[in-house]
Every structure is written in structure tokens, then in C-alpha cells.
Short mmCIF file of C-alpha atoms and ligand atoms in Angstrom, two decimals:
data_model
loop_
_atom_site.label_atom_id
_atom_site.label_comp_id
_atom_site.label_asym_id
_atom_site.label_seq_id
_atom_site.Cartn_x
_atom_site.Cartn_y
_atom_site.Cartn_z
CA UNK E 23 -35.17 -156.52 105.50
CA UNK E 24 -31.62 -155.71 104.46
CA UNK E 25 -30.61 -153.28 101.76
CA UNK E 26 -29.69 -156.13 99.39
CA UNK E 27 -33.03 -157.90 99.68
CA UNK E 28 -33.28 -159.32 96.16
CA UNK E 29 -29.78 -160.77 96.37
CA UNK E 30 -30.15 -162.37 99.80
CA UNK E 31 -33.71 -163.61 99.28
CA UNK E 32 -32.28 -165.88 96.56
CA UNK E 33 -29.57 -167.02 99.01
CA UNK E 34 -32.13 -167.71 101.76
CA UNK E 35 -34.11 -169.93 99.39
CA UNK E 36 -30.89 -171.70 98.36
CA UNK E 37 -30.11 -172.22 102.08
CA UNK E 38 -33.52 -173.83 102.64
CA UNK E 39 -32.92 -176.05 99.62
CA UNK E 40 -29.63 -177.24 101.14
CA UNK E 41 -31.47 -178.25 104.31
CA UNK E 42 -34.12 -180.03 102.27
CA UNK E 43 -31.80 -181.91 99.91
CA UNK E 44 -28.55 -182.53 101.68
CA UNK E 45 -29.67 -184.05 104.97
CA UNK E 46 -27.65 -181.52 106.87
CA UNK E 47 -28.96 -180.72 110.35
CA UNK E 48 -29.75 -177.02 110.80
CA UNK E 49 -27.54 -176.85 113.92
CA UNK E 50 -24.50 -177.80 111.82
CA UNK E 51 -25.20 -175.42 108.95
CA UNK E 52 -22.87 -172.72 110.25
CA UNK E 53 -21.97 -169.60 108.34
CA UNK E 54 -20.41 -166.18 108.69
CA UNK E 55 -22.81 -163.34 109.53
CA UNK E 56 -23.28 -162.72 105.80
CA UNK E 57 -24.10 -166.34 105.02
CA UNK E 58 -20.75 -167.69 103.80
CA UNK E 59 -20.77 -171.41 104.62
CA UNK E 60 -18.09 -173.74 105.92
CA UNK E 61 -14.41 -173.80 105.15
CA UNK E 62 -14.68 -172.58 101.52
CA UNK E 63 -17.02 -169.76 102.66
CA UNK E 64 -19.53 -170.50 99.89
CA UNK E 65 -22.81 -168.62 99.79
CA UNK E 66 -25.73 -171.09 99.66
CA UNK E 67 -26.20 -170.70 95.87
CA UNK E 68 -22.49 -171.46 95.39
CA UNK E 69 -22.80 -174.51 97.65
CA UNK E 70 -25.61 -175.86 95.46
CA UNK E 71 -23.62 -175.19 92.29
CA UNK E 72 -20.10 -176.20 93.31
CA UNK E 73 -19.87 -178.26 96.53
CA UNK E 74 -18.97 -181.91 95.92
CA UNK E 75 -18.85 -185.10 97.98
CA UNK E 76 -15.27 -186.21 97.45
CA UNK E 77 -14.85 -188.70 100.30
CA UNK E 78 -17.85 -190.66 99.08
CA UNK E 79 -20.01 -190.68 102.23
CA UNK E 80 -22.99 -189.26 100.33
CA UNK E 81 -22.81 -185.80 101.98
CA UNK E 82 -21.28 -182.59 100.77
CA UNK E 83 -19.67 -181.69 104.08
CA UNK E 84 -17.67 -178.49 103.59
CA UNK E 85 -17.61 -177.95 107.35
CA UNK E 86 -15.79 -181.08 108.56
CA UNK E 87 -14.46 -183.06 105.59
CA UNK E 88 -11.10 -181.88 104.25
CA UNK E 89 -11.48 -183.89 100.98
CA UNK E 90 -14.97 -182.41 100.40
CA UNK E 91 -13.71 -178.90 101.21
CA UNK E 92 -10.65 -178.98 98.95
CA UNK E 93 -12.48 -180.72 96.09
CA UNK E 94 -15.33 -178.20 96.31
CA UNK E 95 -12.89 -175.27 96.03
CA UNK E 96 -11.12 -177.02 93.12
CA UNK E 97 -14.48 -177.62 91.43
CA UNK E 98 -15.40 -173.95 91.90
CA UNK E 99 -12.14 -172.77 90.31
CA UNK E 100 -12.39 -175.35 87.51
CA UNK E 101 -15.95 -174.31 86.60
CA UNK E 102 -14.90 -170.66 86.69
CA UNK E 103 -12.25 -171.06 84.02
CA UNK E 104 -9.12 -172.25 85.84
CA UNK E 105 -6.55 -173.35 83.27
CA UNK E 106 -4.62 -176.31 84.54
CA UNK E 107 -0.83 -176.18 84.59
CA UNK E 108 -0.77 -172.40 84.18
CA UNK E 109 0.61 -169.87 86.64
CA UNK E 110 -1.65 -167.11 88.01
CA UNK E 111 0.98 -164.57 87.01
CA UNK E 112 4.56 -163.35 87.32
CA UNK E 113 6.20 -160.45 89.10
CA UNK E 114 7.53 -158.12 86.40
CA UNK E 115 9.68 -155.07 85.82
CA UNK E 116 7.57 -152.55 83.93
CA UNK E 117 9.58 -149.73 82.31
CA UNK E 118 8.36 -146.14 82.62
CA UNK E 119 7.55 -146.22 78.89
CA UNK E 120 4.72 -148.68 79.63
CA UNK E 121 2.02 -146.67 81.36
CA UNK E 122 0.50 -148.07 84.53
CA UNK E 123 -2.82 -147.01 82.97
CA UNK E 124 -2.53 -150.09 80.72
CA UNK E 125 -3.51 -152.18 83.74
CA UNK E 126 -6.63 -154.32 83.83
CA UNK E 127 -8.55 -157.32 82.54
CA UNK E 128 -9.94 -155.24 79.63
CA UNK E 129 -6.46 -154.50 78.22
CA UNK E 130 -4.87 -157.90 77.63
CA UNK E 131 -2.03 -158.48 75.20
CA UNK E 132 0.09 -161.47 74.29
CA UNK E 133 3.03 -161.96 76.67
CA UNK E 134 5.32 -161.53 73.64
CA UNK E 135 3.74 -158.09 73.03
CA UNK E 136 4.33 -157.03 76.64
CA UNK E 137 7.93 -158.22 76.22
CA UNK E 138 8.29 -156.20 73.00
CA UNK E 139 7.33 -153.13 75.04
CA UNK E 140 10.13 -153.84 77.48
CA UNK E 141 8.28 -155.72 80.23
CA UNK E 142 10.48 -158.39 81.79
CA UNK E 143 10.20 -160.81 84.64
CA UNK E 144 12.16 -159.82 87.74
CA UNK E 145 15.67 -161.15 88.41
CA UNK E 146 16.21 -162.26 84.80
CA UNK E 147 13.62 -165.03 85.08
CA UNK E 148 11.97 -166.11 81.84
CA UNK E 149 8.31 -166.37 80.99
CA UNK E 150 7.39 -170.01 80.32
CA UNK E 151 7.62 -170.60 76.53
CA UNK E 152 3.96 -171.64 76.41
CA UNK E 153 2.93 -168.19 77.70
CA UNK E 154 4.46 -166.15 74.85
CA UNK E 155 1.45 -166.42 72.55
CA UNK E 156 -1.14 -166.30 75.29
CA UNK E 157 -3.02 -163.25 76.46
CA UNK E 158 -1.95 -161.74 79.76
CA UNK E 159 -2.75 -158.63 81.75
CA UNK E 160 -0.82 -155.92 83.53
CA UNK E 161 -1.55 -155.88 87.26
CA UNK E 162 -0.26 -153.08 89.50
CA UNK E 163 -2.21 -153.20 92.77
CA UNK E 164 -0.28 -150.23 94.20
CA UNK E 165 0.34 -148.44 90.91
CA UNK E 166 3.99 -147.37 90.71
CA UNK E 167 4.36 -147.72 94.49
CA UNK E 168 4.69 -151.49 94.67
CA UNK E 169 5.38 -154.68 92.77
CA UNK E 170 3.97 -155.13 89.25
CA UNK E 171 2.77 -158.33 87.65
CA UNK E 172 1.83 -159.91 84.37
CA UNK E 173 -1.29 -161.86 85.29
CA UNK E 174 -2.90 -164.73 83.40
CA UNK E 175 -6.56 -165.69 83.13
CA UNK E 176 -6.09 -167.79 86.27
CA UNK E 177 -5.66 -164.62 88.32
CA UNK E 178 -9.11 -163.50 87.21
CA UNK E 179 -10.50 -166.94 88.01
CA UNK E 180 -9.21 -166.44 91.57
CA UNK E 181 -11.01 -163.09 91.53
CA UNK E 182 -14.34 -164.82 90.87
CA UNK E 183 -13.88 -166.17 94.40
CA UNK E 184 -13.30 -162.70 95.84
CA UNK E 185 -13.24 -159.44 93.89
CA UNK E 186 -10.24 -157.98 95.68
CA UNK E 187 -7.01 -157.86 93.63
CA UNK E 188 -5.01 -158.18 96.84
CA UNK E 189 -7.01 -161.24 97.92
CA UNK E 190 -6.34 -163.02 94.61
CA UNK E 191 -2.70 -161.94 94.70
CA UNK E 192 -2.32 -163.26 98.25
CA UNK E 193 -3.82 -166.65 97.31
CA UNK E 194 -1.65 -166.99 94.19
CA UNK E 195 1.48 -165.90 96.00
CA UNK E 196 0.82 -168.15 98.99
CA UNK E 197 0.59 -171.12 96.62
CA UNK E 198 3.89 -170.07 94.99
CA UNK E 199 5.54 -169.69 98.38
CA UNK E 200 4.52 -173.24 99.33
CA UNK E 201 6.21 -174.56 96.20
CA UNK E 202 9.10 -172.23 95.51
CA UNK E 203 9.46 -170.02 98.55
CA UNK E 204 10.39 -166.84 96.68
CA UNK E 205 9.06 -163.55 98.07
CA UNK E 206 8.22 -160.61 95.82
CA UNK E 207 11.30 -158.62 94.84
CA UNK E 208 9.82 -155.12 95.00
CA UNK E 209 8.47 -153.66 98.22
CA UNK E 210 5.13 -151.99 98.85
CA UNK E 211 5.30 -148.33 99.82
CA UNK E 212 3.52 -147.40 103.04
CA UNK E 213 0.74 -144.85 102.72
CA UNK E 214 -0.77 -142.63 105.34
CA UNK E 215 -2.54 -139.32 105.60
CA UNK E 216 -5.70 -140.14 103.65
CA UNK E 217 -8.82 -142.12 104.45
CA UNK E 218 -11.27 -144.20 102.47
CA UNK E 219 -13.57 -141.19 102.54
CA UNK E 220 -10.88 -138.98 100.99
CA UNK E 221 -10.47 -141.55 98.21
CA UNK E 222 -14.24 -141.60 97.70
CA UNK E 223 -14.32 -137.81 97.35
CA UNK E 224 -11.48 -137.95 94.84
CA UNK E 225 -13.37 -140.67 92.90
CA UNK E 226 -16.44 -138.46 92.74
CA UNK E 227 -14.34 -135.61 91.36
CA UNK E 228 -12.87 -137.95 88.74
CA UNK E 229 -16.39 -139.16 87.84
CA UNK E 230 -17.50 -135.56 87.42
CA UNK E 231 -14.66 -135.16 84.90
CA UNK E 232 -15.93 -138.20 82.98
CA UNK E 233 -13.53 -140.88 84.24
CA UNK E 234 -14.78 -144.41 85.01
CA UNK E 235 -13.57 -145.25 88.54
CA UNK E 236 -15.71 -148.40 88.81
CA UNK E 237 -18.05 -146.76 91.33
CA UNK E 238 -17.04 -144.26 94.04
CA UNK E 239 -16.64 -146.73 96.92
CA UNK E 240 -13.43 -145.43 98.46
CA UNK E 241 -11.53 -148.57 97.39
CA UNK E 242 -8.63 -148.30 94.98
CA UNK E 243 -9.47 -150.95 92.36
CA UNK E 244 -7.97 -151.16 88.88
CA UNK E 245 -10.53 -148.77 87.36
CA UNK E 246 -9.68 -146.10 89.91
CA UNK E 247 -5.97 -146.72 89.40
CA UNK E 248 -6.21 -146.42 85.61
CA UNK E 249 -8.46 -143.34 85.90
CA UNK E 250 -5.78 -141.71 88.07
CA UNK E 251 -3.10 -142.68 85.54
CA UNK E 252 -5.09 -141.18 82.66
CA UNK E 253 -5.75 -137.99 84.63
CA UNK E 254 -2.01 -137.72 85.41
CA UNK E 255 -1.06 -138.22 81.73
CA UNK E 256 -3.51 -135.54 80.59
CA UNK E 257 -2.19 -133.19 83.29
CA UNK E 258 1.33 -133.93 81.97
CA UNK E 259 2.40 -135.61 85.19
CA UNK E 260 4.24 -138.89 85.50
CA UNK E 261 1.52 -141.56 85.94
CA UNK E 262 1.66 -143.34 89.30
CA UNK E 263 -1.88 -144.81 89.15
CA UNK E 264 -2.33 -144.63 92.91
CA UNK E 265 -3.59 -141.92 95.22
CA UNK E 266 -1.34 -140.07 97.64
CA UNK E 267 -2.15 -137.08 99.83
CA UNK E 268 -0.81 -134.52 97.35
CA UNK E 269 -2.57 -136.10 94.38
CA UNK E 270 -5.89 -136.24 96.24
CA UNK E 271 -5.60 -132.47 96.72
CA UNK E 272 -4.56 -131.90 93.10
CA UNK E 273 -7.50 -133.73 91.53
CA UNK E 274 -10.21 -131.15 92.14
CA1 CA B 28 -18.52 -186.21 101.89
#
């Protein structure tokens, strides 16, 4: 009955298949309201594709078994392109000469090419030698108002788990903090004075001018950020690639 009937009908059938094949009692098949199951929060189709029995008891128990849960998440990331031994990304200093509009998974360059443009890691850290010839991507979740990153393919593998840049960044950073305990160097600016609806209106105005904002949903994803940056460059303003109250008024 929901608005995403085709999508969730497939998930309902996958859910019934789990009950049929995996000997899991219905009472224990708990999910979020949207159907995300167990500790990894897999939708039923993802459970069928990626959940594994790692403790060897013959059941894929992502509700109670820690080995099954962790191995299922690892299997998901592995099958979605995780490259072993590679970082998700690095906090970077991005000079003003490198536009924030170069952000995004569709604009990758070799790390050595980013370096040639003046991008450096923060605090004089070095990129691992193996990264120099590999493709990497500029990531600026808050445009010029927060930390910037050079992200690897592994960042986008994390995003297959959840589309939010900030989600993937949080997961990658949390893992780094467990190992190395180094917070980000740059701070995030605090924003106020505009709502999701204001952003949505601004996105519609940008769409009307021919910019791709990735759908006017009121969320500031990389397509909206780069569209803002391009608009600012064409209007001969310094690109910030993030909305603020003044900019929302100016884009009309
Ligand atoms: Ca098991």
C-alpha cells in the first residue's frame, strides 16, 4: 500500500523466503519499521545476498551472533568493492586554487595529480606511497565550511551501505579513531537560519537554471554542493559549495 510498492513488494517476498529457508522463527525476525533486519540492518534482499553463518551453527543469525553479524557486514563490504589494506580517505588541505566544485565520485584523479594541484594531507602527513598512482576523489561534505578529504574507492563502498556522505565519513573516521585516535584537524562551521525546505526551494531554482542538484530533496549532497560551486563561479563569487542564508536568497 505504500508509495514505494514495487521496491517493498520485492523485499516482502525476500522476507518470506528467509522464513522458508533459514529456519528462523517469525517471532525472532525483528526489524526496524522500514524492514532493516538485525544488527547490520540489512533489508531482506541484502540478507539473502550477503548474510553468512560464521560461527558454524548452520544459521545466519544477524540478531544474536556477533561472529555472524560482523562477518556478514564484512562480506557485504567485500562484495561491494572493498579494497583490502586501503584507507577510506585522508583529511586534506585544499588550496583555494582547487575549486570545491571538483568534488564527487565522477571527478576522480590520481592522488599524484591532486598533489600537483597543491592538495596536501593535513599536518604534513604523507599519502601512502601506494596511493600516488591510484584514483581518488575530493570530498567536502560542508563545502568550504568544514574539513576536506581525499577519498578512495573504499569510501564509496561504505556509501553502498548508506548513501549519506556523513554516514560513510562517520564510519571511516570511527574506525580510524579506534586505531589511531586522531580527530579531524579542521572544524565544522555551525549553520542556522535555513530549513530543509529552503534548501529544496533553492535546489528547484538551480534546476530551473539547468544545474543537476541530484534531485530537489532538501538534502545537501555532493551534486547540490557542486551545483552551488558552479553557480558561484559563474556569478564571479568565491565558490563555497554549501548553502548559507545569504546565498539561498541570492540564487533566485
Ligand atoms: Ca551462525
